[in-house]
Short mmCIF file of C-alpha atoms in Angstrom, two decimals:
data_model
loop_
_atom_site.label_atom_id
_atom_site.label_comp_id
_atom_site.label_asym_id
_atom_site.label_seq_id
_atom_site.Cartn_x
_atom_site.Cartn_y
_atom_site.Cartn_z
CA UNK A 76 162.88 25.78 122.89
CA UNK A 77 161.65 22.44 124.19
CA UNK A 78 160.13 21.44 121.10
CA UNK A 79 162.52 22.43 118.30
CA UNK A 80 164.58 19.57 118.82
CA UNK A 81 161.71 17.17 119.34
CA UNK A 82 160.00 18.24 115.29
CA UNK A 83 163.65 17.52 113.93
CA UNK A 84 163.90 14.18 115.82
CA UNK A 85 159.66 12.98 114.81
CA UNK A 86 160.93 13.81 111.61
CA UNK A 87 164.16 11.88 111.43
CA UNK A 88 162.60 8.71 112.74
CA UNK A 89 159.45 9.50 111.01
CA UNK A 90 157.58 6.28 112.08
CA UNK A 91 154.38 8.67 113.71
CA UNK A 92 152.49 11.65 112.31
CA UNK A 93 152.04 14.16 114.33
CA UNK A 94 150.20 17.84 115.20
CA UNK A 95 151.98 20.77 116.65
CA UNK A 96 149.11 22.49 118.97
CA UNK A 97 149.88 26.21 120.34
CA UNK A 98 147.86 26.46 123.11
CA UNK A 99 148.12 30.33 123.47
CA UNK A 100 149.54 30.65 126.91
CA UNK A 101 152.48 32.77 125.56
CA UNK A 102 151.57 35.48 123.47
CA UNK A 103 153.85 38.50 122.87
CA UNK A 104 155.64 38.71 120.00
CA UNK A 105 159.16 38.58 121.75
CA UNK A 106 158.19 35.62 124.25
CA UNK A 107 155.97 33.52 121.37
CA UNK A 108 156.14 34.18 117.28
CA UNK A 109 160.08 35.04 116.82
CA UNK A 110 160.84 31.70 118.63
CA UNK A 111 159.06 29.79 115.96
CA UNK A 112 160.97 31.48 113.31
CA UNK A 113 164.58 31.58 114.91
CA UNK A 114 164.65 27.97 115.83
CA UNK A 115 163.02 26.24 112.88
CA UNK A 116 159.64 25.06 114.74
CA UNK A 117 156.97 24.89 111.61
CA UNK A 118 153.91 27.07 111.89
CA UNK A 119 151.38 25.05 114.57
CA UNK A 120 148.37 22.68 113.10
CA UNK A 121 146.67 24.32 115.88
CA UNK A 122 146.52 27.38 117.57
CA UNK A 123 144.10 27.11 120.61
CA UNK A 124 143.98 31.02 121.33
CA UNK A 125 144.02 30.71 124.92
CA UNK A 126 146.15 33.44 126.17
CA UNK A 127 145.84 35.78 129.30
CA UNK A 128 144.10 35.60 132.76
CA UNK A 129 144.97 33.86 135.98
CA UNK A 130 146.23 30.29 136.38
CA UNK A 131 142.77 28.76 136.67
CA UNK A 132 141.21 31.20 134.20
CA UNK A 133 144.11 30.07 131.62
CA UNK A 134 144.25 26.59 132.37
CA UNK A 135 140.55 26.18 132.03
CA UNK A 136 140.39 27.71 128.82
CA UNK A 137 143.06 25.43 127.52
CA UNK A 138 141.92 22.58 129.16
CA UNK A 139 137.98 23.08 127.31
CA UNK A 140 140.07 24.03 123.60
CA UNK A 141 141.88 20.97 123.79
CA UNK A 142 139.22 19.18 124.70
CA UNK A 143 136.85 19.51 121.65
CA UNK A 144 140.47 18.85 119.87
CA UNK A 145 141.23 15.56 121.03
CA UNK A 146 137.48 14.59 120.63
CA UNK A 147 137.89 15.08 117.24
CA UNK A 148 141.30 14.36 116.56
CA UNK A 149 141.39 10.99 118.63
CA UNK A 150 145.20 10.98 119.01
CA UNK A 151 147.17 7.77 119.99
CA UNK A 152 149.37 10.13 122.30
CA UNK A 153 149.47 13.37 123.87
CA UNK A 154 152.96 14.61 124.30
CA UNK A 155 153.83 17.86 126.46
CA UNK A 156 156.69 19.40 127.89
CA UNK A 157 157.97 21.22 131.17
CA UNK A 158 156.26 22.67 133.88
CA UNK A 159 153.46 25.44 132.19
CA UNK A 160 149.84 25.66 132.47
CA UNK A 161 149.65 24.21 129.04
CA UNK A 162 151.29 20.80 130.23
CA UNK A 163 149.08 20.11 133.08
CA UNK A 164 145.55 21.29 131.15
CA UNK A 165 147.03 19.10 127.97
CA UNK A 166 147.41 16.51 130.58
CA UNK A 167 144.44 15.79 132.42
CA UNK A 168 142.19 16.73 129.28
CA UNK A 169 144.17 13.62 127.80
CA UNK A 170 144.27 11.09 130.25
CA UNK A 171 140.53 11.69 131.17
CA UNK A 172 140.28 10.78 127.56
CA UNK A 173 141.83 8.03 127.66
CA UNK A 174 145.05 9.10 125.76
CA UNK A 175 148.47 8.21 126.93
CA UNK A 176 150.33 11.12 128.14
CA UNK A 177 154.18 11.47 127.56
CA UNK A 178 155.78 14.04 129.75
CA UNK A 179 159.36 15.39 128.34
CA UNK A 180 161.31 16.81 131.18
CA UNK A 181 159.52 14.93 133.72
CA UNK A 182 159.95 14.42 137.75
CA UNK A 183 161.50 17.52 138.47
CA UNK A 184 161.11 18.63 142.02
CA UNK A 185 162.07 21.89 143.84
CA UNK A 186 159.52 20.85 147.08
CA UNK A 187 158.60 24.02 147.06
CA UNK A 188 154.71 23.98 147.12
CA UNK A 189 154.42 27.88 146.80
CA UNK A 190 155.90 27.90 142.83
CA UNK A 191 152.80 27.10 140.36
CA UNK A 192 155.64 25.29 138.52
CA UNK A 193 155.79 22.81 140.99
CA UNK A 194 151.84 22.23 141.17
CA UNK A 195 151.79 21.46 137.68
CA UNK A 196 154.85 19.21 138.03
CA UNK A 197 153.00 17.33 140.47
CA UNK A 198 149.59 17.05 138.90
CA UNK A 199 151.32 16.26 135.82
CA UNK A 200 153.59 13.12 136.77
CA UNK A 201 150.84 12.20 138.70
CA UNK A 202 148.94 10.63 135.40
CA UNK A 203 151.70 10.81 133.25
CA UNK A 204 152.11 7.39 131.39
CA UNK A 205 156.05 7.77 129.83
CA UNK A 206 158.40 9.88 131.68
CA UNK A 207 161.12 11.53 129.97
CA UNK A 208 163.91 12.78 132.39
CA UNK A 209 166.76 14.78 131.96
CA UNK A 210 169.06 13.63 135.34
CA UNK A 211 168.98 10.88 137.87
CA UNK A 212 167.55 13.15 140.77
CA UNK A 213 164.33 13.14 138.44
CA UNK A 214 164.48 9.11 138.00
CA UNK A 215 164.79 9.06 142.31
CA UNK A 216 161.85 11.29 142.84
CA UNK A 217 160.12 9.67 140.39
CA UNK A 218 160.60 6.36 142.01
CA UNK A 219 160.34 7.31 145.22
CA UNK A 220 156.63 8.41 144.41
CA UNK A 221 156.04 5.27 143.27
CA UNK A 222 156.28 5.17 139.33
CA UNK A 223 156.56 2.01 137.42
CA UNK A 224 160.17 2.38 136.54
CA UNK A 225 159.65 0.57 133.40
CA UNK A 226 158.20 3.74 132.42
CA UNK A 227 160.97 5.95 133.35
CA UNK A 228 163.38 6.89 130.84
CA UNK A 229 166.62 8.96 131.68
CA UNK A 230 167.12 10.36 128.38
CA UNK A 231 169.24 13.63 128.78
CA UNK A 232 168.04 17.39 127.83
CA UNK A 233 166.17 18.58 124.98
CA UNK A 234 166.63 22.17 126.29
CA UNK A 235 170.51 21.01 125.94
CA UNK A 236 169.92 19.84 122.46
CA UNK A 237 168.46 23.11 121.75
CA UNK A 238 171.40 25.25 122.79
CA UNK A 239 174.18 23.88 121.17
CA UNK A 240 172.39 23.39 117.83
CA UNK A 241 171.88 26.79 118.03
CA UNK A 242 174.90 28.25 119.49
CA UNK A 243 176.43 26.36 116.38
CA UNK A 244 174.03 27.91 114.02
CA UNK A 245 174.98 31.46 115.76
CA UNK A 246 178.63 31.28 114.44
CA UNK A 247 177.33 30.81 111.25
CA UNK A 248 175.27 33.78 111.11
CA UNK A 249 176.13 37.72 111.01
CA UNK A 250 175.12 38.62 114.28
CA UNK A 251 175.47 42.53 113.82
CA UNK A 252 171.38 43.06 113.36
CA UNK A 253 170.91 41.47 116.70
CA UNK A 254 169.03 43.84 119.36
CA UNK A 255 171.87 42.42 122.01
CA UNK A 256 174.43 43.15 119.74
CA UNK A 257 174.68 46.76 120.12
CA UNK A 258 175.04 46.48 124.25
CA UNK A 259 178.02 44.32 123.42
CA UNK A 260 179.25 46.61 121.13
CA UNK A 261 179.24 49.10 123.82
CA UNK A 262 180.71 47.11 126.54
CA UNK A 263 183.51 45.91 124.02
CA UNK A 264 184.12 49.57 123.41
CA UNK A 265 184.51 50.67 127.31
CA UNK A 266 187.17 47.25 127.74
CA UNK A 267 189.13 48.34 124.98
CA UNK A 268 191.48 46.70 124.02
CA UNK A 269 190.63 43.75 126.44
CA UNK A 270 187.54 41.44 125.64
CA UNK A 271 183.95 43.28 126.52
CA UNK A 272 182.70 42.99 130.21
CA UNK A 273 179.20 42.05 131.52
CA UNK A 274 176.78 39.79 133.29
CA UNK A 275 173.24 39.10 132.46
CA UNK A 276 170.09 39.37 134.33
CA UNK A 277 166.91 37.55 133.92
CA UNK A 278 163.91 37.88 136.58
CA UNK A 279 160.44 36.79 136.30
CA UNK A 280 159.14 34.37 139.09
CA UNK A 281 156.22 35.83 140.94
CA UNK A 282 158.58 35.18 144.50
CA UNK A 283 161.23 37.43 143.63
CA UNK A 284 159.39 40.41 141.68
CA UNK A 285 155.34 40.65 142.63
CA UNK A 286 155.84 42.56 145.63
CA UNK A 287 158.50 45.30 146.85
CA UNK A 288 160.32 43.51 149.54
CA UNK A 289 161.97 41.20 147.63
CA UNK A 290 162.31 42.51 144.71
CA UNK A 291 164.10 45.91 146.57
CA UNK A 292 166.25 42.70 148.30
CA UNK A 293 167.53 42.13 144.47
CA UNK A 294 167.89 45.67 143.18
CA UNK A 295 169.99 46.18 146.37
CA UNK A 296 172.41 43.26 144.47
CA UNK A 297 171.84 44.47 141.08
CA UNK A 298 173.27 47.70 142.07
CA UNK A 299 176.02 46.61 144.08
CA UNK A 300 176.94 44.19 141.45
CA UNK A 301 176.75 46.40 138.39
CA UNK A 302 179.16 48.83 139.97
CA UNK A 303 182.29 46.04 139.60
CA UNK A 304 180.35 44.66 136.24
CA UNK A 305 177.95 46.47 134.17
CA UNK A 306 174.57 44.56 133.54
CA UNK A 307 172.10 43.75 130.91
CA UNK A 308 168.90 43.18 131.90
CA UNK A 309 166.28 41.92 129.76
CA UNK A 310 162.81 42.48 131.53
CA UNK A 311 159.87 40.15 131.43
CA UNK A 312 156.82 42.67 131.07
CA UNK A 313 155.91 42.11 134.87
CA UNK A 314 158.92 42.29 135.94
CA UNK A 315 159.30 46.10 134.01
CA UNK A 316 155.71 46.96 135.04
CA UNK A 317 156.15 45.82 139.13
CA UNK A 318 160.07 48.10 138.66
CA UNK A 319 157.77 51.05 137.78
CA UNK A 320 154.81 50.37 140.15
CA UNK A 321 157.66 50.13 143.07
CA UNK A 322 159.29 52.81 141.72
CA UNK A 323 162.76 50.91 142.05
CA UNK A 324 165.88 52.16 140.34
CA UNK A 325 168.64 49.94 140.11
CA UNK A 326 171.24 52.74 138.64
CA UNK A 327 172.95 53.65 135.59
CA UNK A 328 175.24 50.40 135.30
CA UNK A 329 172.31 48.19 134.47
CA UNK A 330 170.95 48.29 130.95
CA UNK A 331 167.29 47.91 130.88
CA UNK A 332 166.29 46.05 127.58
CA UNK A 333 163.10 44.77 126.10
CA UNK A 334 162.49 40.59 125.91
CA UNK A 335 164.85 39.16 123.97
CA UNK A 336 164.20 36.89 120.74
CA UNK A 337 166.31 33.47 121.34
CA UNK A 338 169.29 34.26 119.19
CA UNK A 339 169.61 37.66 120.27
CA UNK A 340 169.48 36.75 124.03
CA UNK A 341 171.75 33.69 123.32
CA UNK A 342 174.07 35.85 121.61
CA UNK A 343 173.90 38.40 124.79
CA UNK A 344 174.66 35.60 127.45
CA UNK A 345 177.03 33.12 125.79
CA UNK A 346 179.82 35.71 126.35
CA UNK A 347 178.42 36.68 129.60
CA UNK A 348 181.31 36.90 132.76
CA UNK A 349 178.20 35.82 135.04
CA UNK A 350 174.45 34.75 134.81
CA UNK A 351 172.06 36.37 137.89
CA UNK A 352 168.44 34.71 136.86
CA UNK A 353 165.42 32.78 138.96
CA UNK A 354 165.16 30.76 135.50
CA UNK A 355 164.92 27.12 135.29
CA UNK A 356 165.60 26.78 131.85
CA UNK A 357 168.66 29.16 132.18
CA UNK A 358 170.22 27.33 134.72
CA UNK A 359 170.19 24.76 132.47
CA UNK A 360 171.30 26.16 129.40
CA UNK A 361 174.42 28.08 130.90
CA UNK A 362 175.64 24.87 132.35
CA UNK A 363 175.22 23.64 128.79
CA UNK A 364 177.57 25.75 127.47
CA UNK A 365 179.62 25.90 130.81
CA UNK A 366 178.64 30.12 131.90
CA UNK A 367 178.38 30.60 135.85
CA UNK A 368 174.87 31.21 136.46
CA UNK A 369 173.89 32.05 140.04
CA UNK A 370 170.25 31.45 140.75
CA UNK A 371 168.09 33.74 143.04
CA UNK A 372 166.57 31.24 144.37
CA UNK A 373 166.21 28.86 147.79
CA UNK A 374 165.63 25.85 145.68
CA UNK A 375 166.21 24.34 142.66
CA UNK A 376 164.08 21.43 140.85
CA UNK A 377 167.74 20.99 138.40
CA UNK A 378 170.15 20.25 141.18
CA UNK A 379 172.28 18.68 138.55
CA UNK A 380 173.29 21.73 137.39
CA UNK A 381 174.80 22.95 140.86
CA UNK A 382 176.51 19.21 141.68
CA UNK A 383 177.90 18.77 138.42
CA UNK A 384 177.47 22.60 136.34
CA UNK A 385 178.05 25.56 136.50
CA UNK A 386 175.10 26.99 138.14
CA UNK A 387 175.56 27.94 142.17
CA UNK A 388 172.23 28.19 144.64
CA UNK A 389 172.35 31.53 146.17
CA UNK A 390 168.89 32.87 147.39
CA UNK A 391 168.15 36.42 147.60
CA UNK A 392 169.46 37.86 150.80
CA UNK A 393 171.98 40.70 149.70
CA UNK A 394 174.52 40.27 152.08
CA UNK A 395 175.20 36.36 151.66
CA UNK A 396 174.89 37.00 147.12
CA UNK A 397 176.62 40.49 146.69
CA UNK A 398 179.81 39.01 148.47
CA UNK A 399 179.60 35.86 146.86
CA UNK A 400 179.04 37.01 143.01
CA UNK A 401 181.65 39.69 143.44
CA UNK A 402 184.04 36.85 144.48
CA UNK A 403 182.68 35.15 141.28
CA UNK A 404 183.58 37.96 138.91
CA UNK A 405 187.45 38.53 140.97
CA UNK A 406 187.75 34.86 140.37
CA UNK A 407 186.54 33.59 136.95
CA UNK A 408 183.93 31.51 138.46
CA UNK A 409 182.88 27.99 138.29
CA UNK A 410 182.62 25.94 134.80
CA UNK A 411 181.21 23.00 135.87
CA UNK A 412 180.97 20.32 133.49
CA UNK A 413 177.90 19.12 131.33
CA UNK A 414 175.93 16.19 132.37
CA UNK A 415 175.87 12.72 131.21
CA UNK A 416 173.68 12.53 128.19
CA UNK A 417 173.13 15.92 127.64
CA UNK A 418 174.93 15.39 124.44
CA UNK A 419 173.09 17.09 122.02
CA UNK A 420 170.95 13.60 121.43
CA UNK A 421 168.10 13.49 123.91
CA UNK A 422 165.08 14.95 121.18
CA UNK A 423 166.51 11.52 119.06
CA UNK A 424 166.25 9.10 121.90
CA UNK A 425 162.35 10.22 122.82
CA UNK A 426 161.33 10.62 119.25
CA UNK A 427 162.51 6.36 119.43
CA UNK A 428 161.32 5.26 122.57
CA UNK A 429 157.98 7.04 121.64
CA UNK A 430 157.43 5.75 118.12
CA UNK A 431 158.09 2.36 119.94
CA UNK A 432 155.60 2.47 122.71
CA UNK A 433 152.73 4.15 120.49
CA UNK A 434 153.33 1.36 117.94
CA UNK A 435 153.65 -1.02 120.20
CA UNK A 436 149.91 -0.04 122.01
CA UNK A 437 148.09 0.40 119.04
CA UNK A 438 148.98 -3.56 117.89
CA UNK A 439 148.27 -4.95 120.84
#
C-alpha cells in the first residue's frame, strides 16, 4: 500500500531507475499477490523468497538474500518503508554496505519496547540517512534523538496517498464481485429502507490475540458491541487459528470473514458506522477518509490521528471500551479532520527530494 504511490511518483519524475525487491515476508495470496494487482504495483525485479519463521529466523534470511543482491546490484540507494522485518534487514544489509538508506514513514514512536514494530523502528532510524515523515510528532522524536534535521523531511502520508487514489478508483468500478460486498448486501437488507448498519473489526498484534486473556478481554467487547451493531470481522490467519485454539466464540452478530484483498476490504470499511482494529495503518487510513476508528491499544506511534482524526485511544479493558464505543455508535462519532499534507501528494514530494539527494551524491 506503501509503495503504490511511490512507483507512480519514480515514474512521474523519472530522473532515477529503480528495482522493486519482494522480500517474501508476506506470503498468502490475500495478504501479498492481489495487492500487487488491485493497486497497480508492477510485478517485482526481485523476489527474495524469504517467507515464514520467527523474527530472527525471517530477518536473517532477508538480511543474507539482500545481501548477495546489493553486492551485485551496487545501488546508489536503498529505499524501505514502515516498520516490518523487511525494513530493518533491508536496512542494516545497506548501510553496512555502504548504501544510503531512505526510510519512508520514518520516526514513529509508540515507546512501547514490547511491539517488534517498535524495535525495528528504532534500529531502523538509527542508520537511516533521509527520513521521510508523515506528522510533526515524528520530526520531534526524531530530533530529540539527535538526527541532523537537515535530513528530516515532513512530507505527509503515502498510506494517505494510497487511499484516496483508490477510494476514487472504487467509484469507478462495479463493486458487486467484491467478497465484502455480499455482507453489505445483507446488512443493507436487515436496515431496510434506512442505509446498511455495521462496524469493522481488524485484529492481529501478537498483544491482543497470542494468548487467551486478552484476547477473551476483546471478544467480551466484540460481543457486547455486535449486539447494538452487527460486525464484520476479517481475520488475520493467527488471529482465526488462536479463536479456535482458545475456543472463543464471539456470537452470531459478528461475521467471521477470510483476509480481505484491498478493494474489497476498502469497500467493506469506507461505509463502516465504526472501526475496532490494533492496526497502525488503519488508524491512519480511516482518518484519511474521516471513519471513527477506535484502537485497542495503550499506545499509539500515529498520535496525529487521535489530536487531529478521527481515530480515539481506547485500550482493551471491556468496561472503559464497551461504554465508550456504544456511546460512539448512539452518537455518530468523531470525524476528525485530515492532517496537513496528507493531501494526496506525499509519494510526489519523496520521489523529488530523493532524485535530488541521490543525484546530488553521486556528482560530488
Amino acid at each position: 500500500m506503501k509503495i503504490a504511490p511511490l512507483v507512480r511518483a519514480l515514474r512521474a519524475d523519472g530522473r532515477l531507475s529503480w528495482k522493486l525487491v519482494h522480500t517474501g515476508q508476506h506470503y498468502d495470496r490475500n495478504m501479498n499477490e492481489v495487492f500487487f494487482e488491485e493497486l497497480g504495483i508492477p510485478a517485482p525485479d526481485v523476489r527474495l523468497a524469504c517467507g515464514g519463521g520467527t523474527h530472527a529466523e525471517q530477518t536473517g534470511k532477508i538480511m543474507v538474500a539482500y545481501e548477495a543482491l546489493c553486492a551485485g546490484e551496487k545501488p546508489a540507494a536503498c529505499l524501505v518503508v514502515g516498520d516490518v522485518n523487511s525494513t530493518l534487514a533491508c536496512a542494516i544489509v545497506a548501510k553496512k554496505a555502504g548504501i544510503p538508506v531512505a526510510h519512508v514513514e520514518a520516526g514513529l514512536r509508540s515507546g512501547d519496547l514490547q511491539m517488534p514494530e517498535e524495535i525495528n523502528r528504532l534500529v531502523t532510524d538509527a542508520i537511516t540517512d533521509w527520513f521521510f515523515v508523515t506528522e510533526p510528532s515524528a520530526v520531534e522524536h526524531l530530533t530529540r534523538e539527535g538526527k541532523d534535521p537537515a535530513r528530516i523531511f515532513h512530507v505527509g502520508h503515502v498510506m494517505a496517498d494510497n487511499v484516496l487514489y483508490q477510494a476514487e478508483k472504487l467509484k469507478q468500478i462495479d463493486t458487486s464481485g467484491l467478497d465484502s460486498d455480499t455482507f453489505k448486501r445483507q446488512m443493507a437488507a436487515l436496515a431496510h429502507p434506512g442505509p446498511a448498519r455495521y462496524g469493522v473489526v481488524t485484529l492481529h498484534r501478537p498483544s491482543n490475540v497470542d494468548n487467551a486473556e486478552s484476547l477473551s478481554r476483546i471478544a467480551s467487547i466484540l460481543r457486547s458491541v455486535s449486539q447494538a451493531l452487527p460486525l464484520a470481522f476479517p481475520v488475520h490467519p493467527r488471529t482465526r487459528g488462536h479463536l479456535e485454539q482458545f475456543g472463543i466464540d464471539l456470537g452470531p452478530r459478528v461475521t467471521l470473514m477470510t483476509p480481505q484483498a484491498y478493494m474489497s476490504f476498502l469497500h467493506l470499511w469506507k461505509d463502516a458506522e465504526v472501526i475496532l482494529t490494533d492496526s497502525g495503518g488503519l488508524q491512519e487510513e480511516s482518518t484519511a477518509l474521516g471513519i471513527p476508528c477506535v484502537t485497542l491499544r495503550d499506545n499509539t506511534e500515529r498520535p496525529i490521528t487521535v489530536a487531529q482524526g478521527s481515530n480515539t485511544l481506547a485500550g482493551t479493558d471491556p468496561q472503559v471500551v464497551t461504554p465508550l464505543v456504544l456511546a460512539l455508535i448512539r452518537d455518530g462519532g468523531k470525524r476528525g479532520q485530515r492532517p496537513a499534507l496528507w493531501d494526496g501528494n506525499a509519494a510526489n514530494r519523496i520521489a523529488g527530494i530523493l532524485a535530488d539527494r541521490v543525484l546530488a551524491a553521486q556528482s560530488s
